[in-house]
Coordinates of C-alpha atoms in Angstrom, one line a residue:
X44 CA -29.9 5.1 -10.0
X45 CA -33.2 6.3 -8.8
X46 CA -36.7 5.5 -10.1
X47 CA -35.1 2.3 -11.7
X48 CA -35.4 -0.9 -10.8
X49 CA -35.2 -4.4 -11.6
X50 CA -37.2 -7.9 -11.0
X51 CA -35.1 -8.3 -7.9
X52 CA -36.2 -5.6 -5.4
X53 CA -32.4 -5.8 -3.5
X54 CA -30.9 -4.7 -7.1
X55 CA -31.0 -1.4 -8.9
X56 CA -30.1 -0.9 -12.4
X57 CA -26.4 0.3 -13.6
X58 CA -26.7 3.8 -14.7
X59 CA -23.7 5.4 -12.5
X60 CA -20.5 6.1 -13.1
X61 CA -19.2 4.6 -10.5
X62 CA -19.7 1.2 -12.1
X63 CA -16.8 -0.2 -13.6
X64 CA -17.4 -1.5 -16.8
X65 CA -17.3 -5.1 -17.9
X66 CA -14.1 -5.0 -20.5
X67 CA -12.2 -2.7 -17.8
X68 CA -12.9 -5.8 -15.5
X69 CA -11.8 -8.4 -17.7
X70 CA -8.4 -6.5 -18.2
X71 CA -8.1 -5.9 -14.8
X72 CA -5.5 -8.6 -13.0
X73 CA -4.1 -8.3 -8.9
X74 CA -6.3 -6.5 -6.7
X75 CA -9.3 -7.1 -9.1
X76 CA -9.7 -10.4 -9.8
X77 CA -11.8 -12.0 -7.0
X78 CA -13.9 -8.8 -7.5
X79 CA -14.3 -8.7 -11.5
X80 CA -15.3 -13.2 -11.0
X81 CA -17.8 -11.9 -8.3
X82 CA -19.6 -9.4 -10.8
X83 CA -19.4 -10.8 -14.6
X84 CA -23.2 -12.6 -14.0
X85 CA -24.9 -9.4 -12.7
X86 CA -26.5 -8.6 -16.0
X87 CA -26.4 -4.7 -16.2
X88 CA -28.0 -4.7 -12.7
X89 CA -26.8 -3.2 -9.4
X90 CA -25.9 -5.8 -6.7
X91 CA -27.3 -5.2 -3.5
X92 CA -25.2 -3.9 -1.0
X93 CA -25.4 -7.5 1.2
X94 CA -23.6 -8.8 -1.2
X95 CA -20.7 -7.1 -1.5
X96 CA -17.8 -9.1 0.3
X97 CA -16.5 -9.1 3.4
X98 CA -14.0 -10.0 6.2
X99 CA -16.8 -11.8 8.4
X100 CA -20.2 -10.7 9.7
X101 CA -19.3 -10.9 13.5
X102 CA -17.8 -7.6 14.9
X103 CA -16.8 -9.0 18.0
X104 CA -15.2 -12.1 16.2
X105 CA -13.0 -9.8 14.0
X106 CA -12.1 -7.6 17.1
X107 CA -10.9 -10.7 18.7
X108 CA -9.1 -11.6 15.3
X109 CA -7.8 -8.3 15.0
X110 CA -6.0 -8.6 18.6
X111 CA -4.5 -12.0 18.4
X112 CA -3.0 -11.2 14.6
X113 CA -2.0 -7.5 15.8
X114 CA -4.1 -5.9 12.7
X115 CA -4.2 -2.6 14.7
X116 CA -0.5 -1.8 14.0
X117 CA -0.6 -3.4 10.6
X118 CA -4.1 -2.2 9.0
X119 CA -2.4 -0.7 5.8
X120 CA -1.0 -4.3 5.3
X121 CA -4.1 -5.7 6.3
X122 CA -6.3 -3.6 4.1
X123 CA -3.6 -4.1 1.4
X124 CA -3.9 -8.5 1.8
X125 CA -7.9 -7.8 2.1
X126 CA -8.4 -6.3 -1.5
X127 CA -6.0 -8.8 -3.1
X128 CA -8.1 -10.9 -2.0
X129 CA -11.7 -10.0 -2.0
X130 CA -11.4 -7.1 -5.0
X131 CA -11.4 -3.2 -5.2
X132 CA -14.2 -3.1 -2.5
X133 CA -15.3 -4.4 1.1
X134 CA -16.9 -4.5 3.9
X135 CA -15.3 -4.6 7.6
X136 CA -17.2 -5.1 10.6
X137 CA -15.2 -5.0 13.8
X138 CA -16.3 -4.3 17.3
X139 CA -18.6 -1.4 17.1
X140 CA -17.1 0.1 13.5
X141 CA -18.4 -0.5 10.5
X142 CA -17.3 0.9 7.3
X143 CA -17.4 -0.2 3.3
X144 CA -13.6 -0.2 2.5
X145 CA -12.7 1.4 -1.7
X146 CA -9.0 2.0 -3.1
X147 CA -9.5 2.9 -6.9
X148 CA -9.8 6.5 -8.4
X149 CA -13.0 5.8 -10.1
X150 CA -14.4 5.3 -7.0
X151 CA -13.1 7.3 -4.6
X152 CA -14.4 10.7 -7.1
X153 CA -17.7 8.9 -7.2
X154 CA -17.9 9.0 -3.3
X155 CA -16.5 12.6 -2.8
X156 CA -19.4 14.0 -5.3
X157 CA -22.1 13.0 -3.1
X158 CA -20.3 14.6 -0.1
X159 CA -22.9 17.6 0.1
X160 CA -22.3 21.0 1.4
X161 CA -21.4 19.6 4.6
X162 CA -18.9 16.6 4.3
X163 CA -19.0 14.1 7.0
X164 CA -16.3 11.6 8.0
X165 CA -15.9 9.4 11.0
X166 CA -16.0 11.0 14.2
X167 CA -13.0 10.1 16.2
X168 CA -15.2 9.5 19.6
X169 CA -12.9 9.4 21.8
X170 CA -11.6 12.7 21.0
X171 CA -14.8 13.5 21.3
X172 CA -15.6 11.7 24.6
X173 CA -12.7 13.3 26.1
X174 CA -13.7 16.9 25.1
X175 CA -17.1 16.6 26.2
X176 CA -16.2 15.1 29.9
X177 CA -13.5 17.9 30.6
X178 CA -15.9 20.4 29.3
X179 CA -13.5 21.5 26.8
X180 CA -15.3 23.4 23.1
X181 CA -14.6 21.4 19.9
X182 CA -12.4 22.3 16.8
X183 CA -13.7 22.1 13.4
X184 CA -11.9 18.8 13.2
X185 CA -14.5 17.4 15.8
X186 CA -17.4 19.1 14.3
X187 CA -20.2 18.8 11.8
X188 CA -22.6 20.4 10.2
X189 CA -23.1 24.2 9.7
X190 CA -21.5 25.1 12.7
X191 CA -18.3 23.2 11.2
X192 CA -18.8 25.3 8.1
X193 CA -18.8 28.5 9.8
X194 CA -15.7 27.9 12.0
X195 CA -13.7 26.1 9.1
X196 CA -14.6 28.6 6.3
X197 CA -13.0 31.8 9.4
X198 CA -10.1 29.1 10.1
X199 CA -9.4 28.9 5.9
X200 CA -8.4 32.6 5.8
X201 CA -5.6 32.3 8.6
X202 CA -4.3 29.2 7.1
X203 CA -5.4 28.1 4.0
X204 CA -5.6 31.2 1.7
X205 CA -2.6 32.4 -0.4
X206 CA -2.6 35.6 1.4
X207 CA -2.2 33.2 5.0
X208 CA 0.7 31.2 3.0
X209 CA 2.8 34.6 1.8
X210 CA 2.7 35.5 5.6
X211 CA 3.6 32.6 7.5
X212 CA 6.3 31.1 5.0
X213 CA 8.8 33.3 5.7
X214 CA 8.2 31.9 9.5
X215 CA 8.6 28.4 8.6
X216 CA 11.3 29.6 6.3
X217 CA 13.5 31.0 9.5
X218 CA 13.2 27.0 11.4
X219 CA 14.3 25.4 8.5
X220 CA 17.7 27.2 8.0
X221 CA 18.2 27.4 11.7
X222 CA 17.5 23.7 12.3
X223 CA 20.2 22.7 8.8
X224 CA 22.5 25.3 10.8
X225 CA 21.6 23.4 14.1
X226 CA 22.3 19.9 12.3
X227 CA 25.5 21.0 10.6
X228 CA 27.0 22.4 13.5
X229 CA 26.3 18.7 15.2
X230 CA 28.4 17.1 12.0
X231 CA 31.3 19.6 12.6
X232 CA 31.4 19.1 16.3
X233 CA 30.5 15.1 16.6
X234 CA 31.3 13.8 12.9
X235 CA 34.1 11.7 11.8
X236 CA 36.9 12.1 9.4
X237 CA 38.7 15.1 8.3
X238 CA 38.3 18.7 9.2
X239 CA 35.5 19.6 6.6
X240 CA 34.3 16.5 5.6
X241 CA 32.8 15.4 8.6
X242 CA 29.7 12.8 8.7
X243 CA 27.8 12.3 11.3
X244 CA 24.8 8.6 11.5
X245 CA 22.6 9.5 14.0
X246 CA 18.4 8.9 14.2
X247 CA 17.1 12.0 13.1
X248 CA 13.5 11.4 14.5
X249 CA 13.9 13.2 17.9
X250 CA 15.5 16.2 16.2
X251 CA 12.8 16.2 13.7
X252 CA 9.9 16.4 16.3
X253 CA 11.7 19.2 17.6
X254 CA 11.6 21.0 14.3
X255 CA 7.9 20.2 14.0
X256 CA 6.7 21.6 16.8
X257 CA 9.3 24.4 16.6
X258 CA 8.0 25.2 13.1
X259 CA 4.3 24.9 14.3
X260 CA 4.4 27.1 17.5
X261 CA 6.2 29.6 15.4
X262 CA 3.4 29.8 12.9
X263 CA 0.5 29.6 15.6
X264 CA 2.2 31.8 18.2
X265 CA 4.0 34.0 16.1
X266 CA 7.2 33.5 18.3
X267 CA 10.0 30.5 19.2
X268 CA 9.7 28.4 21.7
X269 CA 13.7 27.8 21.3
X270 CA 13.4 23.7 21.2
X271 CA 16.9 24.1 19.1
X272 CA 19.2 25.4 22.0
X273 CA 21.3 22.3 23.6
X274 CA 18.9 22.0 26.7
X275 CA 15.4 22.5 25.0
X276 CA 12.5 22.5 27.9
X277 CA 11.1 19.1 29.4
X278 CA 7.7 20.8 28.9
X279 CA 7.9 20.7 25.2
X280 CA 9.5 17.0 25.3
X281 CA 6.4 16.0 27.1
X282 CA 4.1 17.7 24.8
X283 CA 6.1 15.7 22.2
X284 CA 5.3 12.3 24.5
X285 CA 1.9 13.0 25.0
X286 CA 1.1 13.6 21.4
X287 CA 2.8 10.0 20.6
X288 CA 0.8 8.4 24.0
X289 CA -2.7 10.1 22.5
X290 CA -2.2 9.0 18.9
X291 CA -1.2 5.4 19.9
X292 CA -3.9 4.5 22.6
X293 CA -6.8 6.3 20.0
X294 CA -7.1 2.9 17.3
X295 CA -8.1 0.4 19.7
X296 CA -10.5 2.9 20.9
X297 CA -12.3 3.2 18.0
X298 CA -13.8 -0.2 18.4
X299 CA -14.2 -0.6 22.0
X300 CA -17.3 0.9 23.7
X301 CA -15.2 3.6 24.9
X302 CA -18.1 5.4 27.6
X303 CA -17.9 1.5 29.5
X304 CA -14.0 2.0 29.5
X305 CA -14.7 5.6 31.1
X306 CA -16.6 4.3 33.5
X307 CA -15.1 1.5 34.8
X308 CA -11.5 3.3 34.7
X309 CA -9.5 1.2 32.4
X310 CA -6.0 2.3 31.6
X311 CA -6.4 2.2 27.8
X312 CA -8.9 5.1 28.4
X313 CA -6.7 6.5 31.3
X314 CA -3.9 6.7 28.9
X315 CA -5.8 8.3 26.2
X316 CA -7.1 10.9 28.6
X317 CA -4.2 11.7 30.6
X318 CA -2.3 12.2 27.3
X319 CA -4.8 14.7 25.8
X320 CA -5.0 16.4 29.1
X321 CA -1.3 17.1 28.7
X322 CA -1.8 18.1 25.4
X323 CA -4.2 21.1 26.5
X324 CA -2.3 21.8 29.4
X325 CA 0.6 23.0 27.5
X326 CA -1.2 24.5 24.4
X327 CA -3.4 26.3 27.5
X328 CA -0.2 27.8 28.8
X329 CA 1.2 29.0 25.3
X330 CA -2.2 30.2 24.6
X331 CA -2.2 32.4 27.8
X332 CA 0.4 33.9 27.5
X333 CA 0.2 34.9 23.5
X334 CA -3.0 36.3 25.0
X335 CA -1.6 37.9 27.7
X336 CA 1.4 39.5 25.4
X337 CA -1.3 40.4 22.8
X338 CA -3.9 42.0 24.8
X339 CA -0.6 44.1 26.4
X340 CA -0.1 46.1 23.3
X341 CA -2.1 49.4 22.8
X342 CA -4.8 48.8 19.8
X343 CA -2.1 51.6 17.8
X344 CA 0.8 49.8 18.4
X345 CA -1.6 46.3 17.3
X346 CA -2.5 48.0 13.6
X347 CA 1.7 49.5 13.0
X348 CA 2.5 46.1 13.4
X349 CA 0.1 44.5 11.4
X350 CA 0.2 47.2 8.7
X351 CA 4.6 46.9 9.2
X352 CA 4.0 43.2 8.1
X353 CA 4.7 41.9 11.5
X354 CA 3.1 38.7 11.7
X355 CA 1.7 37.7 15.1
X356 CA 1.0 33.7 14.3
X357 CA -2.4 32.0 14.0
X358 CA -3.6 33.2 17.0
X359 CA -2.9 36.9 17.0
X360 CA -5.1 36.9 13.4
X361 CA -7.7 35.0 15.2
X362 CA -7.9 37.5 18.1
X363 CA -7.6 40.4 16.4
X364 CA -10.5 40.1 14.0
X365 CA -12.8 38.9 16.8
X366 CA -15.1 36.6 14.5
X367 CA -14.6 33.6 17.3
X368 CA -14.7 33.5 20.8
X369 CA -11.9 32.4 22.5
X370 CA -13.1 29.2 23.1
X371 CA -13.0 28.0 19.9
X372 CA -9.8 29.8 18.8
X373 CA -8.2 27.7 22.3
X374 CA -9.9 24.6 20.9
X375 CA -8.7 24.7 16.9
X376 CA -4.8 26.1 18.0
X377 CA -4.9 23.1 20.5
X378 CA -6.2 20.6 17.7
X379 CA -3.6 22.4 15.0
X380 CA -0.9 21.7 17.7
X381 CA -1.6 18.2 18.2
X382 CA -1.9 17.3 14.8
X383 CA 1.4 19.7 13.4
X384 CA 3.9 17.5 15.0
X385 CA 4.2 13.5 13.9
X386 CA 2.6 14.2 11.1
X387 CA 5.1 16.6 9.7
X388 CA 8.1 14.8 11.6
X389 CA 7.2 11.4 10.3
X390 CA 6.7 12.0 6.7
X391 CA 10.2 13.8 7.3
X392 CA 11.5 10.9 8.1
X393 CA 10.5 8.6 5.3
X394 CA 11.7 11.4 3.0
X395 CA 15.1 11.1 4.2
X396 CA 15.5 7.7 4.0
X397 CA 13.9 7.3 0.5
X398 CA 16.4 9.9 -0.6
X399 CA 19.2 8.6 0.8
X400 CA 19.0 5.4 -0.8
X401 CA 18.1 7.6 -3.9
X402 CA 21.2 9.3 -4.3
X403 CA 20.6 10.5 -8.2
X404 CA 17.3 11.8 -7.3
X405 CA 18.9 13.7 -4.4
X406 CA 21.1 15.1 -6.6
X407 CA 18.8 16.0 -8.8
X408 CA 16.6 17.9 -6.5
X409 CA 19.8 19.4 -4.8
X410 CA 20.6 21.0 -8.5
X411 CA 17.2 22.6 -9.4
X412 CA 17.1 23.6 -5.3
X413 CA 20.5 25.5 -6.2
X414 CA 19.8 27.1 -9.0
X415 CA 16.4 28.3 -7.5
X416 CA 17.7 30.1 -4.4
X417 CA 20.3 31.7 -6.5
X418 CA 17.8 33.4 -8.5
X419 CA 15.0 34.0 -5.9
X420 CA 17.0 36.2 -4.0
X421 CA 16.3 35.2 -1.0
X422 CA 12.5 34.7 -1.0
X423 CA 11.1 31.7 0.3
X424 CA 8.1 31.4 -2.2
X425 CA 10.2 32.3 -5.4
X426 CA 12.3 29.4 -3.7
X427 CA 9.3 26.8 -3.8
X428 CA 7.9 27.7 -7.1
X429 CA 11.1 27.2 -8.9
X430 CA 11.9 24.0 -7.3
X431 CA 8.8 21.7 -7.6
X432 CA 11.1 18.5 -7.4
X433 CA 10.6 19.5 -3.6
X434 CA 6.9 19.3 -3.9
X435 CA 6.8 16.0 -5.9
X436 CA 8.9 14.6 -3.1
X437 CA 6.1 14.9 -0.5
X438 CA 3.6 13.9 -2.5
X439 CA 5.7 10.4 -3.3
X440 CA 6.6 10.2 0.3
X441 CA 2.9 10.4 1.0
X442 CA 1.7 8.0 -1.5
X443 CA 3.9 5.7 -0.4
X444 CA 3.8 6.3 3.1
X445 CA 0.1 8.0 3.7
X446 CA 0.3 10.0 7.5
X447 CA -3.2 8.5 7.7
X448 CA -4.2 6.1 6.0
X449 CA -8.3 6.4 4.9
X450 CA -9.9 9.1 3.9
X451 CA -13.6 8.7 4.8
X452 CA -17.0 9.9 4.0
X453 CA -20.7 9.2 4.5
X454 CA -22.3 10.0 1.1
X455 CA -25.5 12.4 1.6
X456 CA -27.1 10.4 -1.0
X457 CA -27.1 6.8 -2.6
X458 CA -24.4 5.7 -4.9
X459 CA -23.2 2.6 -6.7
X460 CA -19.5 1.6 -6.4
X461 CA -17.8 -1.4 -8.3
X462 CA -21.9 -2.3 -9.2
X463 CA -23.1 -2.5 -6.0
X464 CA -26.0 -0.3 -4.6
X465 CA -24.4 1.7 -1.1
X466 CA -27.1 3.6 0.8
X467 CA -26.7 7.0 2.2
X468 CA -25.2 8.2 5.3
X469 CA -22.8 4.5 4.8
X470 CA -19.6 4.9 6.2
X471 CA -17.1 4.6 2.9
X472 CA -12.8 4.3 3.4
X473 CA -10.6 4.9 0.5
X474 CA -7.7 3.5 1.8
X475 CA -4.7 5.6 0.9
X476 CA -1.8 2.6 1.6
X477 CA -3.0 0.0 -1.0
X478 CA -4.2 2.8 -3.5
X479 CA -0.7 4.6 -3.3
X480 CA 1.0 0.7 -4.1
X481 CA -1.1 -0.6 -6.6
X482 CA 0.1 -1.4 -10.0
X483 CA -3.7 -0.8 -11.5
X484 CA -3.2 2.9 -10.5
X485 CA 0.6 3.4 -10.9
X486 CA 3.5 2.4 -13.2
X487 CA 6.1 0.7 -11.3
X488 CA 4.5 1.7 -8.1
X489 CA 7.5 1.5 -5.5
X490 CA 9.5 3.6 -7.3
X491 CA 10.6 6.6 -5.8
X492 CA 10.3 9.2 -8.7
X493 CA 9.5 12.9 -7.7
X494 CA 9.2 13.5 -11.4
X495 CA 5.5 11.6 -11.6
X496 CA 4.0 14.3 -10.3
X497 CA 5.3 17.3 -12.5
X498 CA 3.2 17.0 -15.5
X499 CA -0.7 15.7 -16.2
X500 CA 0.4 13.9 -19.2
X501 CA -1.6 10.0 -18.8
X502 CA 2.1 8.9 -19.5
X503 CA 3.9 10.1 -16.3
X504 CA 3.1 7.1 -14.8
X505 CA -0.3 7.5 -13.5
X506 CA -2.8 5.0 -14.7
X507 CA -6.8 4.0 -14.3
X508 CA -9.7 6.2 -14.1
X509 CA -10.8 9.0 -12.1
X510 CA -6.6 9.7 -11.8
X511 CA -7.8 12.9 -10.1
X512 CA -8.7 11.1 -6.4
X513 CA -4.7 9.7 -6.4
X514 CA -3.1 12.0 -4.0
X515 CA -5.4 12.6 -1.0
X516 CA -3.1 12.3 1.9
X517 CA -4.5 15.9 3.1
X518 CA -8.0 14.6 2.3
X519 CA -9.9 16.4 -0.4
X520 CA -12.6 19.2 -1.0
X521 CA -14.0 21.2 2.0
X522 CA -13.1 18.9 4.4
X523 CA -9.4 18.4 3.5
X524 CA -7.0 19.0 6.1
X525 CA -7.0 22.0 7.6
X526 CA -3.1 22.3 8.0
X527 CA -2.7 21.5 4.9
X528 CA -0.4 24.8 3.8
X529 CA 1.5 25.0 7.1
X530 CA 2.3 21.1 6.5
X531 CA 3.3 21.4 2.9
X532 CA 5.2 23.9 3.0
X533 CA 7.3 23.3 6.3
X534 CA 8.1 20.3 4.9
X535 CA 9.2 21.9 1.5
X536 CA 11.3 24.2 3.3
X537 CA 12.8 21.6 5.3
X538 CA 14.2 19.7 2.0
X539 CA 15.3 22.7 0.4
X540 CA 17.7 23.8 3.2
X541 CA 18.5 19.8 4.4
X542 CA 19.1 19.4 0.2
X543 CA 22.6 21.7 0.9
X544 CA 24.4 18.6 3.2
X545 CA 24.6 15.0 1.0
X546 CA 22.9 12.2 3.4
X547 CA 22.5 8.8 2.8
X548 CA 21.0 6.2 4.9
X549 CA 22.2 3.8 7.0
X550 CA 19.8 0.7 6.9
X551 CA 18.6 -0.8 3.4
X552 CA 15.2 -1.0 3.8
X553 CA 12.3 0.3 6.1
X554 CA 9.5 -1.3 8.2
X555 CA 6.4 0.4 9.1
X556 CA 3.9 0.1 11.5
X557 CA 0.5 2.0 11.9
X558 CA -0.7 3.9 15.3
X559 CA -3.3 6.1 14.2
X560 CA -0.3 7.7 11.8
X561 CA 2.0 5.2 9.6
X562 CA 5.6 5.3 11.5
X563 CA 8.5 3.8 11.1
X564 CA 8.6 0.5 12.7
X565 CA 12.2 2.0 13.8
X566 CA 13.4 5.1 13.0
X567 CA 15.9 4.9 10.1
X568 CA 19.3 6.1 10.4
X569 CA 20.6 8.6 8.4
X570 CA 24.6 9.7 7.4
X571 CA 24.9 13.5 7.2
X572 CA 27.8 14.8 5.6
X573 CA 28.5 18.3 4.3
X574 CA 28.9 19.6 0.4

């Protein structure tokens, strides 16, 4: 792009990539129409970025819109409606956030190469706000810059390095069976029919928060916090509420001048705040005291343990190599915390129902998940490995049903997308909800197929360019999420021991809705009932 240009001074000439090309437009239909009519006259020249279209100029107009058509709780459907409309890019303006909106693969790799060394994406200021008026240090998930690099490239050895995985699976391993013991114990005792073939319809959401945080603490603590036993504590139920009251009240946030709301005291921001507060009360507690019952242990007794293979959780790595200050270890367990519970429990959920109303697929996955614990001999990872079924259920469930639902990143240098000219340090969205449905990037998109994902052949249903930026519910590069293996993999293990009961679900379809995590617009309900 640079040291070209052309006789108008707002265009540059087409030279990236990024561009699509004019007989891939004309082919395109859907999604790419409006966009395709909008570009055929540009002549090989880069459109400025003015003119690439958008929702409406007026950020305040478009809040207002956005309230009275209740686009906060559907933005996936919105976004989805938007590019049908307007094409495979555009700009949204409302209230204070601005941001150049992309769904296609071609794209989306041409926006994460110009990420630089130091990828940024949106801050989420009131997270922010709230850290910095309660004096509280930032996680890397709040950070930027080198001093984001140096924390996330210490965090990455505790939990994103196979070394980190082989240690904490066998955690994640032990709440999984004890939760499908838990659950099948409920079928025998409250199920109906005869002595062994018991079923049981129940909403599994609340008992699948309580695996989530269960399986997290475990992992970050290196010990239970016993959420399974039939009275589990009101402290951890609140943590549960607060994380579902913080995640809720953070969208309308994001385009409100949040500092006025602080100022004046309204109870959107009183919400918000109240609920993190919570949220570091009770990781502050379990933090203290896997402090407390660290520091106890003579620095001999520390090593045996370590060198025995005992593992102490997130937190006892963390302390024992000394490379951050307590601080910042308080500040990333609390941000792992908060974002290890929904976001493993809801997926959870979706998986469920999708399989239940999947029944040959179940049994398909239930078949290979057999055969590989019979041969793994007990090891979790052998488990995995031999079952991949399991993983190309997640990442289905996440196409289909994206935790978040944008990725973003402000590209360190200019680029062109769909022929138009986007400046640096722009704020660019690949939205992961229209992407994951779209018949321009997948075969027979609503499909629930695990198989998709096993094999890199172009015919395994994948389709369009750049099909390497398709599955990007953890994010991507440096920046991707850093719970990414804890998530994965509890998950995994969670399918591979529910995958021993049959389940099916109860209602024939499922709604959604979007906090600052796609949910369930009500939980689905699932029939349990036992081999």
């Amino acid at each position: 792009v640079h040291g070209y240009s052309c006789s108008n001074k707002k265009s540059l000439c087409l030279i990236k990539a990024g561009a699509v090309e004019k007989e891939k437009l004309e082919e395109a239909k859907g999604v790419h129409d409006a966009g395709a009519r909008s570009r055929r006259d540009v002549d090989g020249c880069v459109k400025s970025f003015e003119k690439i279209p958008h929702t409406g100029r007026n950020g305040w107009l478009n809040l207002v819109r956005f309230w009275r058509k209740d686009y906060f709780s559907q933005l996936h459907k919105h976004q989805e409606r938007t590019f049908r409309d307007l094409g495979p890019i555009y700009r949204e303006h409302v209230g204070s956030h601005k941001s150049v909106n992309i769904m296609m693969p071609v794209d989306i790799g041409e926006l994460f190469r110009a990420e630089g060394l130091h990828p940024q994406r949106m801050t989420l200021q009131p997270w922010a706000t709230h850290r910095e008026t309660r004096k509280h240090s930032k996680g890397v998930f709040l950070k930027n810059g080198e001093e984001w690099r140096a924390d996330r490239l210490l965090l990455n050895k505790e939990v994103m390095m196979s070394a980190a995985v082989k240690r904490f699976l066998p955690l994640l391993d032990e709440v999984a069976k004890d939760f499908c013991q838990m659950l099948q114990a409920r079928v025998d005792r409250e199920g109906r029919g005869k002595e062994g073939k018991r079923s049981l319809t129940i909403d599994p959401s609340p008992d699948l928060f309580r695996f989530a945080l269960e399986a997290s603490c475990h992992v970050l603590y290196g010990e239970r916090i016993g959420l399974f036993s039939s009275t589990p504590s009101m402290e951890s139920q609140k943590f549960i509420w607060a994380v579902e009251q913080m995640l809720a009240t953070t969208p309308p946030l994001l385009y409100l001048p949040h500092r006025l709301l602080l100022h004046i005291g309204a109870p959107l921001w009183t919400q918000h705040a109240t609920a993190w507060d919570h949220i570091f009360s009770h990781a502050e507690a379990r933090i203290q005291r896997g402090y407390q019952r660290l520091s106890s242990l003579p620095r001999s007794v520390s090593e045996a343990r370590a060198a025995g293979g005992q593992y102490t959780g997130v937190l006892g790595q963390l302390m024992e190599k000394g490379q951050l200050s307590l601080d910042l270890i308080k500040a990333n367990i609390t941000e792992l915390m908060a974002g290890g519970v929904d976001t493993t429990a809801v997926p959870l959920q979706f998986a469920l129902f999708e399989l239940g109303r999947n029944p040959q697929v179940q049994e398909e996955i239930r078949q290979q998940v057999m055969a590989s614990w019979a041969s793994a001999a007990g090891d979790p990872q052998k488990a995995l490995q031999g079952a991949p079924l399991l993983k190309g259920t997640i990442n289905v469930i996440l196409r289909l049903y994206p935790v978040g639902i944008t990725v973003q990143r402000m590209p360190v240098k200019d680029i062109v997308l769909q022929n138009y000219h986007i400046p640096a340090g722009t704020m660019v969205q690949a939205c992961l909800y229209p992407l994951g449905r779209s018949s321009q990037v997948f075969q027979n998109p609503h499909i629930f197929d695990p198989r998709r994902w096993g094999s890199s052949s172009r015919d395994d249903g994948q389709k369009a360019e750049g099909s390497g930026f398709r599955s990007l519910a953890f994010g991507f590069g440096a920046r991707q999420c850093v719970g990414r293996r804890i998530a994965e993999n509890e998950m995994q293990l969670f399918l591979m021991h529910v995958s021993f009961r049959k389940f099916y679900r109860f209602e024939s379809d499922i709604k959604t809705k979007y906090t600052l995590i796609l949910l369930p617009e009500s939980p689905p309900k699932i029939t349990f009932r036992k081999l």
